[in-house]
């Protein structure tokens, strides 16, 4: 026998059956022959043989039962049967599959997101040994390093492994005949790519000699820029481009796999660190980010202890710069999700889980109702001797079939969702967060489908097992019964659905409200009629503070001369987002605070008409004027919160502050007090302390150009702004030149995506729950037709019946919502703990959600209750 | 074994052992196996066809015996079963188990 019997038994059933029949026949003939030999007549011998053999078919069936693939055959037969049954009721099947597809699909999509954000490893070999270093200061727990600190670290790093530094930044990229573009450009240590274990797909990485200032006119492109800007041309190596007005040679192109949006994927190109000797010896300015790779024997705790000690030593040795700092490391992979990442994902997964739960309970309900209408069929089967297992098998087969059909559609839902998310997250520079379905998502969906099948199949199966044979058969042709335990089961389902819907809706609503509030927050400034864009003056072309100052002054003058423009300004930051520059200061005439404990305020350098342009009001004193230039006495404007914090209720105008920059100290007079500015970014403190300084007294090469239009739409001046800047310097791009509201929307696109996702979960959940609640109540009412008929016959009015049904539904809605309230309050507390910068107004949302659910319950009960009220007592009672 | 005119029912689980033993020296068809068991037991043990075939199929499914079509002594097509290597091992194991069991039962019955 070449074939294994088991495989043959499965695939060649017919052949095997024939063999079995042959074998039995042969046996019978031998028996017959023996009987004849013993002297029986031919006919008698035949019957005697048959008698002694016993029931031929029974023997065959028992023999078939011995096969170990029998269960599989049975299961397939059950599936075929279930398939025929489902096809017979297409409405039910479609509803079940769609419910499942949405429920599981949303969860598969969430798994795709989880996978795309957290689970998928960054594209670096030996990733588990790569750490990011941080230097915590009292102001910034995730601070960066000064070049001198990094140099010391590099010299003493041997016990840990290896380190490399890089510096974030922007640069303009231009080629002859094309408009200049501002690009995200990092400067990196020649050791960075070797440390990460990545190689360029074309050309080479940087050489150590290129780390030195003067040798750094080389550039490595990202694959994205190579494709988008240079058309992926193969002869790119050796090509010269102008960066910040200087010619740079392209020496390499990174591979597409390096384009991970969670780490270096957003960077357009890389240049060598290129520090001057003076810069390299500086311990004050902290702008280097540091990555490290632990060597083989060093464990993570050992590394953490080493880095902690090293930081403590530098803090002791150089107290002027490092007092109060503490160093720490975190594994690179653990950082990809961002600060709020894990909490956001927990939120999304929790809420999408709620959608699945609602879908499951709907399905359980549908299956239960279906099983109940088939109660007679089950009772007859049981009466004919079907075992419990045999009763259950077709039910389980149906659930499995539904779950797999639902799972297959869920993959489509997840695919569509991933595409949508990828599209939504595409940034201006073509950078994309990519969410793709892979094997793991398939496996996850498969797992979810199977678990769902088991969970959902259990309810009707339990019902079938508890079937009261006698009662069901006696109850005649009605087919449906309303025993107490599945009434209770149904109530539990309704109450549970209300509870879960409450958690889902309240959670989504709380978060959406809070996001909207932040997104529309414009306290202390005005976004209408406001346009802004960033400009970066290249150090090669604008080498001195005077040149920068003169460019900025001319730009503002020309912009203000444009038709329709009310005022214009340049500043280091716009009011939309928080200001990352922190300024240490002391109050003149008071004893200086100890090192490392100086008060800090956010600082913005602004040109004279800044306050009018962005719409920040001055509460006391004056704003800046053209005379507040580099030669004039230093002046400041502070915000109200800072004035109150420093001087109580007194007018701050005329007081003097000392600005501390390392060892340098500048005394400046406060000439004005501005209203508090609250940005659209969640902040830890309600209002931060804010200082304004004339930009002419502290020129910065990077600035934001802001223009307020008089009464025309702000978008209409965008082209003339670009032309005005190009008129001053044709090589100078204006980046992100947009209306204030567009810029804010773009910056908050992640929140917008989050909001869209939460809204769709909430709508989906509410829709499914309403459908489920309606279905259950309608069925319950139709089963009580007889009861209502008796009540009507005994003199109840139609209103009484309606009230009975409505009250019942509302009672369940209230019970469910109250249970859900406990969960919703828990969710609200989770929000408050996880997003400390956001404000959650729980009370109105919780009250609103409860009212909405009661409304849904009333609607769901109202339709069936009308039907209940219209019962014709005579017809209903005769039908008994 | 004492001779008795009444056939006795087989003990649960002993049929497999008897079939394996019957096949120990030569391949046989189903009818032959039932005859052989009857003869070997001096007509005491009767194997019902209703239990024989399920047992044969079970043993085959477990890989202890294998079947091939051949020609019976009266020139008819019949399925001949023979022991596989695993079947021989199983026979040995079951024989040992049975010996120990029956010895133990004898000890109990003959004890005072």
Coordinates of N, CA and C in Angstrom, one line a residue, chain A residues 370-516:
Chain A
X370 N -31.8 32.4 16.6 CA -31.9 31.4 15.5 C -32.1 30.0 16.1
X371 N -31.3 29.8 17.1 CA -31.3 28.5 17.8 C -32.7 28.2 18.4
X372 N -33.3 29.3 19.0 CA -34.5 29.2 19.6 C -35.7 28.9 18.6
X373 N -35.6 29.5 17.4 CA -36.6 29.2 16.5 C -36.5 27.7 16.0
X374 N -35.3 27.2 16.2 CA -35.1 25.8 15.8 C -35.2 24.8 16.9
X375 N -35.7 25.3 18.0 CA -35.8 24.4 19.2 C -36.4 23.1 19.0
X376 N -37.5 23.1 18.2 CA -38.2 21.9 17.9 C -37.3 20.9 17.2
X377 N -36.6 21.4 16.2 CA -35.6 20.6 15.5 C -34.6 19.9 16.4
X378 N -34.1 20.7 17.4 CA -33.2 20.1 18.3 C -33.8 19.1 19.2
X379 N -35.1 19.4 19.6 CA -35.8 18.5 20.5 C -36.0 17.2 19.8
X380 N -36.4 17.2 18.5 CA -36.6 16.0 17.8 C -35.3 15.2 17.6
X381 N -34.2 15.9 17.3 CA -32.9 15.2 17.2 C -32.6 14.5 18.5
X382 N -32.8 15.3 19.6 CA -32.4 14.7 20.9 C -33.3 13.5 21.2
X383 N -34.6 13.6 20.8 CA -35.5 12.5 21.1 C -35.1 11.3 20.3
X384 N -34.5 11.5 19.1 CA -34.1 10.4 18.3 C -32.8 9.8 18.7
X385 N -32.2 10.4 19.8 CA -31.0 9.8 20.3 C -29.7 10.4 20.0
X386 N -29.7 11.7 19.5 CA -28.5 12.4 19.2 C -27.8 12.7 20.6
X387 N -26.5 12.5 20.6 CA -25.8 12.8 21.9 C -25.7 14.3 22.0
X388 N -25.2 14.8 23.1 CA -25.0 16.2 23.3 C -24.0 16.8 22.3
X389 N -23.0 16.0 22.1 CA -21.9 16.4 21.2 C -22.5 16.6 19.8
X390 N -23.4 15.6 19.4 CA -23.9 15.6 18.1 C -24.9 16.8 17.9
X391 N -25.5 17.2 19.0 CA -26.4 18.3 19.0 C -25.6 19.6 18.8
X392 N -24.5 19.7 19.5 CA -23.7 20.9 19.5 C -23.0 21.1 18.2
X393 N -22.5 20.0 17.6 CA -21.6 20.1 16.4 C -22.1 21.0 15.3
X394 N -23.4 20.9 14.9 CA -23.8 21.8 13.8 C -23.8 23.3 14.2
X395 N -24.1 23.5 15.5 CA -24.1 24.9 16.0 C -22.6 25.5 16.0
X396 N -21.7 24.7 16.4 CA -20.3 25.1 16.4 C -19.8 25.3 15.0
X397 N -20.2 24.4 14.1 CA -19.8 24.5 12.7 C -20.4 25.8 12.1
X398 N -21.6 26.2 12.5 CA -22.1 27.4 12.0 C -21.3 28.6 12.4
X399 N -21.0 28.6 13.7 CA -20.2 29.8 14.3 C -18.9 29.9 13.6
X400 N -18.2 28.7 13.4 CA -16.9 28.7 12.8 C -17.0 29.3 11.4
X401 N -18.0 28.8 10.6 CA -18.2 29.3 9.3 C -18.4 30.8 9.2
X402 N -19.2 31.3 10.1 CA -19.5 32.7 10.2 C -18.3 33.5 10.5
X403 N -17.5 32.9 11.5 CA -16.3 33.6 12.0 C -15.3 33.7 10.9
X404 N -15.2 32.7 10.1 CA -14.2 32.7 9.0 C -14.6 33.6 7.9
X405 N -15.9 33.6 7.5 CA -16.4 34.5 6.5 C -16.2 35.9 7.0
X406 N -16.5 36.2 8.3 CA -16.4 37.5 8.9 C -14.9 37.9 8.9
X407 N -14.0 36.9 9.2 CA -12.6 37.2 9.3 C -12.0 37.6 8.0
X408 N -12.5 36.9 6.9 CA -12.0 37.2 5.5 C -12.4 38.7 5.2
X409 N -13.7 39.0 5.5 CA -14.1 40.4 5.2 C -13.4 41.4 6.1
X410 N -13.0 41.0 7.3 CA -12.3 41.8 8.2 C -11.0 42.2 7.7
X411 N -10.3 41.3 6.9 CA -9.0 41.6 6.3 C -9.2 42.8 5.4
X412 N -10.3 42.7 4.6 CA -10.6 43.8 3.6 C -10.8 45.1 4.4
X413 N -11.5 45.1 5.5 CA -11.8 46.3 6.2 C -10.4 46.8 6.7
X414 N -9.6 45.9 7.3 CA -8.3 46.4 7.9 C -7.4 46.9 6.8
X415 N -7.4 46.3 5.6 CA -6.6 46.8 4.5 C -7.0 48.2 4.1
X416 N -8.3 48.4 4.0 CA -8.8 49.7 3.6 C -8.5 50.7 4.6
X417 N -8.6 50.3 5.9 CA -8.3 51.2 7.0 C -6.8 51.6 7.0
X418 N -5.9 50.6 6.7 CA -4.5 50.9 6.7 C -4.1 51.8 5.6
X419 N -4.8 51.7 4.4 CA -4.5 52.6 3.3 C -4.9 54.0 3.6
X420 N -6.1 54.1 4.3 CA -6.6 55.4 4.7 C -5.6 56.1 5.6
X421 N -5.1 55.3 6.6 CA -4.2 55.9 7.6 C -2.9 56.3 7.0
X422 N -2.4 55.5 6.0 CA -1.2 55.8 5.4 C -1.4 57.2 4.6
X423 N -2.5 57.3 3.9 CA -2.8 58.5 3.2 C -2.9 59.7 4.1
X424 N -3.6 59.5 5.2 CA -3.8 60.6 6.1 C -2.5 61.1 6.7
X425 N -1.6 60.2 6.9 CA -0.3 60.5 7.6 C 0.8 60.9 6.7
X426 N 0.5 61.1 5.4 CA 1.5 61.6 4.5 C 1.9 63.1 4.8
X427 N 3.1 63.3 5.0 CA 3.5 64.7 5.4 C 3.8 65.5 4.1
X428 N 4.0 66.8 4.3 CA 4.3 67.7 3.1 C 5.5 67.2 2.3
X429 N 6.5 66.6 2.9 CA 7.7 66.3 2.2 C 7.6 64.8 1.6
X430 N 6.4 64.3 1.6 CA 6.2 63.0 1.1 C 6.5 61.8 2.0
X431 N 6.9 62.2 3.3 CA 7.2 61.2 4.3 C 5.9 60.5 4.7
X432 N 5.9 59.2 4.8 CA 4.7 58.5 5.2 C 4.9 57.6 6.3
X433 N 3.9 57.5 7.2 CA 3.9 56.4 8.1 C 3.2 55.3 7.4
X434 N 3.8 54.2 7.3 CA 3.2 53.1 6.5 C 2.6 52.1 7.3
X435 N 1.4 51.8 7.1 CA 0.7 50.7 7.8 C 0.3 49.6 6.9
X436 N 1.0 48.5 6.9 CA 0.7 47.4 6.0 C 0.2 46.2 6.7
X437 N -0.6 45.4 6.0 CA -1.0 44.1 6.6 C 0.1 43.1 6.3
X438 N 0.5 42.4 7.3 CA 1.4 41.3 7.0 C 0.9 40.0 7.6
X439 N 1.8 39.0 7.6 CA 1.4 37.7 8.1 C 0.9 37.8 9.6
X440 N 1.6 38.7 10.4 CA 1.1 38.7 11.8 C -0.3 39.3 11.9
X441 N -0.6 40.2 11.0 CA -2.0 40.7 11.1 C -3.0 39.6 10.7
X442 N -2.6 38.9 9.7 CA -3.4 37.7 9.2 C -3.6 36.8 10.4
X443 N -2.5 36.4 11.0 CA -2.6 35.5 12.1 C -3.5 36.0 13.2
X444 N -3.3 37.3 13.5 CA -4.1 37.9 14.6 C -5.6 37.9 14.2
X445 N -5.9 38.2 13.0 CA -7.3 38.2 12.6 C -7.8 36.8 12.7
X446 N -7.0 35.8 12.2 CA -7.4 34.4 12.3 C -7.7 34.1 13.7
X447 N -6.8 34.4 14.6 CA -7.0 34.1 16.1 C -8.2 34.8 16.6
X448 N -8.4 36.0 16.2 CA -9.6 36.8 16.7 C -10.9 36.1 16.2
X449 N -10.8 35.7 15.0 CA -12.0 35.0 14.4 C -12.4 33.7 15.2
X450 N -11.3 32.9 15.4 CA -11.6 31.6 16.1 C -12.1 31.9 17.5
X451 N -11.4 32.8 18.2 CA -11.9 33.1 19.6 C -13.3 33.6 19.6
X452 N -13.6 34.4 18.6 CA -15.0 35.0 18.5 C -16.0 33.8 18.2
X453 N -15.6 32.9 17.3 CA -16.4 31.8 17.0 C -16.8 31.0 18.3
X454 N -15.7 30.7 19.1 CA -15.9 29.9 20.3 C -16.8 30.7 21.2
X455 N -16.5 32.0 21.5 CA -17.2 32.8 22.4 C -18.7 32.9 22.0
X456 N -18.9 33.2 20.7 CA -20.2 33.5 20.2 C -21.0 32.2 20.1
X457 N -20.3 31.1 19.8 CA -21.0 29.8 19.6 C -21.5 29.2 20.9
X458 N -20.9 29.7 22.0 CA -21.2 29.1 23.3 C -22.6 29.4 23.8
X459 N -23.1 30.6 23.5 CA -24.4 31.0 24.0 C -25.5 30.1 23.5
X460 N -25.6 30.0 22.1 CA -26.7 29.1 21.6 C -26.5 27.7 22.0
X461 N -25.2 27.3 22.1 CA -24.9 25.9 22.4 C -25.3 25.6 23.8
X462 N -25.1 26.5 24.8 CA -25.6 26.2 26.1 C -27.1 26.1 26.2
X463 N -27.7 27.0 25.3 CA -29.1 26.9 25.3 C -29.6 25.5 24.8
X464 N -29.0 25.1 23.7 CA -29.4 23.8 23.1 C -29.2 22.7 24.2
X465 N -28.2 22.8 25.0 CA -27.9 21.7 26.0 C -29.0 21.7 27.1
X466 N -29.5 22.9 27.4 CA -30.4 23.0 28.5 C -31.9 22.7 28.0
X467 N -32.0 22.4 26.7 CA -33.3 22.3 26.1 C -34.2 21.3 26.9
X468 N -35.4 21.7 27.2 CA -36.3 20.9 27.9 C -37.1 20.2 26.8
X469 N -36.7 18.9 26.6 CA -37.2 18.1 25.5 C -38.8 18.0 25.5
X470 N -39.2 17.6 26.7 CA -40.6 17.4 26.9 C -41.4 18.6 26.6
X471 N -41.0 19.7 27.2 CA -41.8 21.0 27.1 C -41.8 21.4 25.7
X472 N -40.6 21.4 25.0 CA -40.5 21.9 23.7 C -41.4 21.1 22.7
X473 N -41.4 19.8 22.8 CA -42.2 19.0 21.9 C -43.7 19.2 22.2
X474 N -44.0 19.4 23.5 CA -45.4 19.6 23.8 C -45.9 21.0 23.4
X475 N -45.0 22.0 23.3 CA -45.4 23.4 23.1 C -45.9 23.5 21.6
X476 N -45.8 22.4 20.9 CA -46.4 22.4 19.6 C -45.7 23.2 18.5
X477 N -46.5 23.7 17.6 CA -45.9 24.2 16.4 C -45.3 25.6 16.6
X478 N -45.4 26.2 17.8 CA -45.0 27.6 17.9 C -43.5 27.7 17.7
X479 N -42.8 26.7 18.1 CA -41.4 26.7 17.7 C -40.5 27.5 18.6
X480 N -41.0 28.6 19.1 CA -40.2 29.5 20.0 C -40.7 29.3 21.4
X481 N -39.8 29.4 22.3 CA -40.2 29.3 23.7 C -39.5 30.4 24.5
X482 N -40.0 30.8 25.6 CA -39.4 31.9 26.3 C -39.1 31.5 27.8
X483 N -38.3 30.5 27.9 CA -38.0 30.0 29.3 C -37.2 31.1 30.1
X484 N -37.3 30.9 31.4 CA -36.8 32.0 32.2 C -35.3 32.2 32.0
X485 N -34.5 31.1 31.8 CA -33.1 31.4 31.8 C -32.6 32.1 30.6
X486 N -33.3 31.9 29.4 CA -32.8 32.7 28.3 C -33.4 34.1 28.3
X487 N -34.5 34.3 29.0 CA -34.9 35.7 29.2 C -33.8 36.4 29.9
X488 N -33.3 35.7 31.0 CA -32.3 36.3 31.8 C -31.0 36.6 31.0
X489 N -30.7 35.6 30.2 CA -29.5 35.7 29.3 C -29.6 36.9 28.4
X490 N -30.9 37.1 27.9 CA -31.1 38.2 27.0 C -31.0 39.6 27.7
X491 N -31.5 39.6 28.9 CA -31.4 40.8 29.7 C -29.9 41.1 29.9
X492 N -29.2 40.1 30.3 CA -27.7 40.3 30.5 C -27.1 40.9 29.2
X493 N -27.5 40.4 28.1 CA -26.9 40.9 26.8 C -27.2 42.3 26.6
X494 N -28.5 42.7 26.9 CA -28.9 44.1 26.6 C -28.2 45.0 27.6
X495 N -28.2 44.6 28.9 CA -27.5 45.5 29.9 C -26.1 45.6 29.6
X496 N -25.5 44.5 29.2 CA -24.0 44.5 28.9 C -23.7 45.4 27.7
X497 N -24.6 45.3 26.7 CA -24.4 46.2 25.5 C -24.5 47.6 25.9
X498 N -25.4 48.0 26.7 CA -25.5 49.4 27.1 C -24.3 49.8 27.9
X499 N -23.8 48.9 28.8 CA -22.6 49.2 29.6 C -21.4 49.4 28.7
X500 N -21.2 48.5 27.7 CA -20.0 48.7 26.9 C -20.2 49.9 26.0
X501 N -21.4 50.1 25.5 CA -21.6 51.3 24.6 C -21.3 52.5 25.4
X502 N -21.7 52.5 26.7 CA -21.5 53.7 27.5 C -20.0 54.0 27.6
X503 N -19.2 52.9 27.9 CA -17.7 53.1 28.1 C -17.2 53.6 26.7
X504 N -17.6 53.0 25.7 CA -17.0 53.4 24.3 C -17.4 54.8 24.0
X505 N -18.7 55.2 24.1 CA -19.1 56.5 23.7 C -18.5 57.6 24.6
X506 N -18.6 57.3 25.9 CA -18.0 58.3 26.9 C -16.5 58.5 26.6
X507 N -15.8 57.4 26.5 CA -14.4 57.5 26.3 C -14.1 58.3 25.0
X508 N -14.7 57.9 23.9 CA -14.5 58.6 22.6 C -14.9 60.1 22.8
X509 N -16.0 60.3 23.3 CA -16.5 61.7 23.4 C -15.6 62.6 24.3
X510 N -15.2 62.0 25.4 CA -14.2 62.8 26.3 C -13.0 63.2 25.5
X511 N -12.4 62.2 24.8 CA -11.2 62.5 24.2 C -11.3 63.5 23.0
X512 N -12.4 63.2 22.2 CA -12.6 64.1 21.1 C -12.9 65.5 21.5
X513 N -13.7 65.7 22.6 CA -13.9 67.0 23.1 C -12.6 67.7 23.5
X514 N -11.8 67.0 24.2 CA -10.6 67.5 24.7 C -9.7 67.9 23.6
X515 N -9.6 67.0 22.5 CA -8.7 67.3 21.4 C -9.2 68.6 20.7
X516 N -10.5 68.7 20.5 CA -11.1 69.8 19.8 C -10.8 71.1 20.6

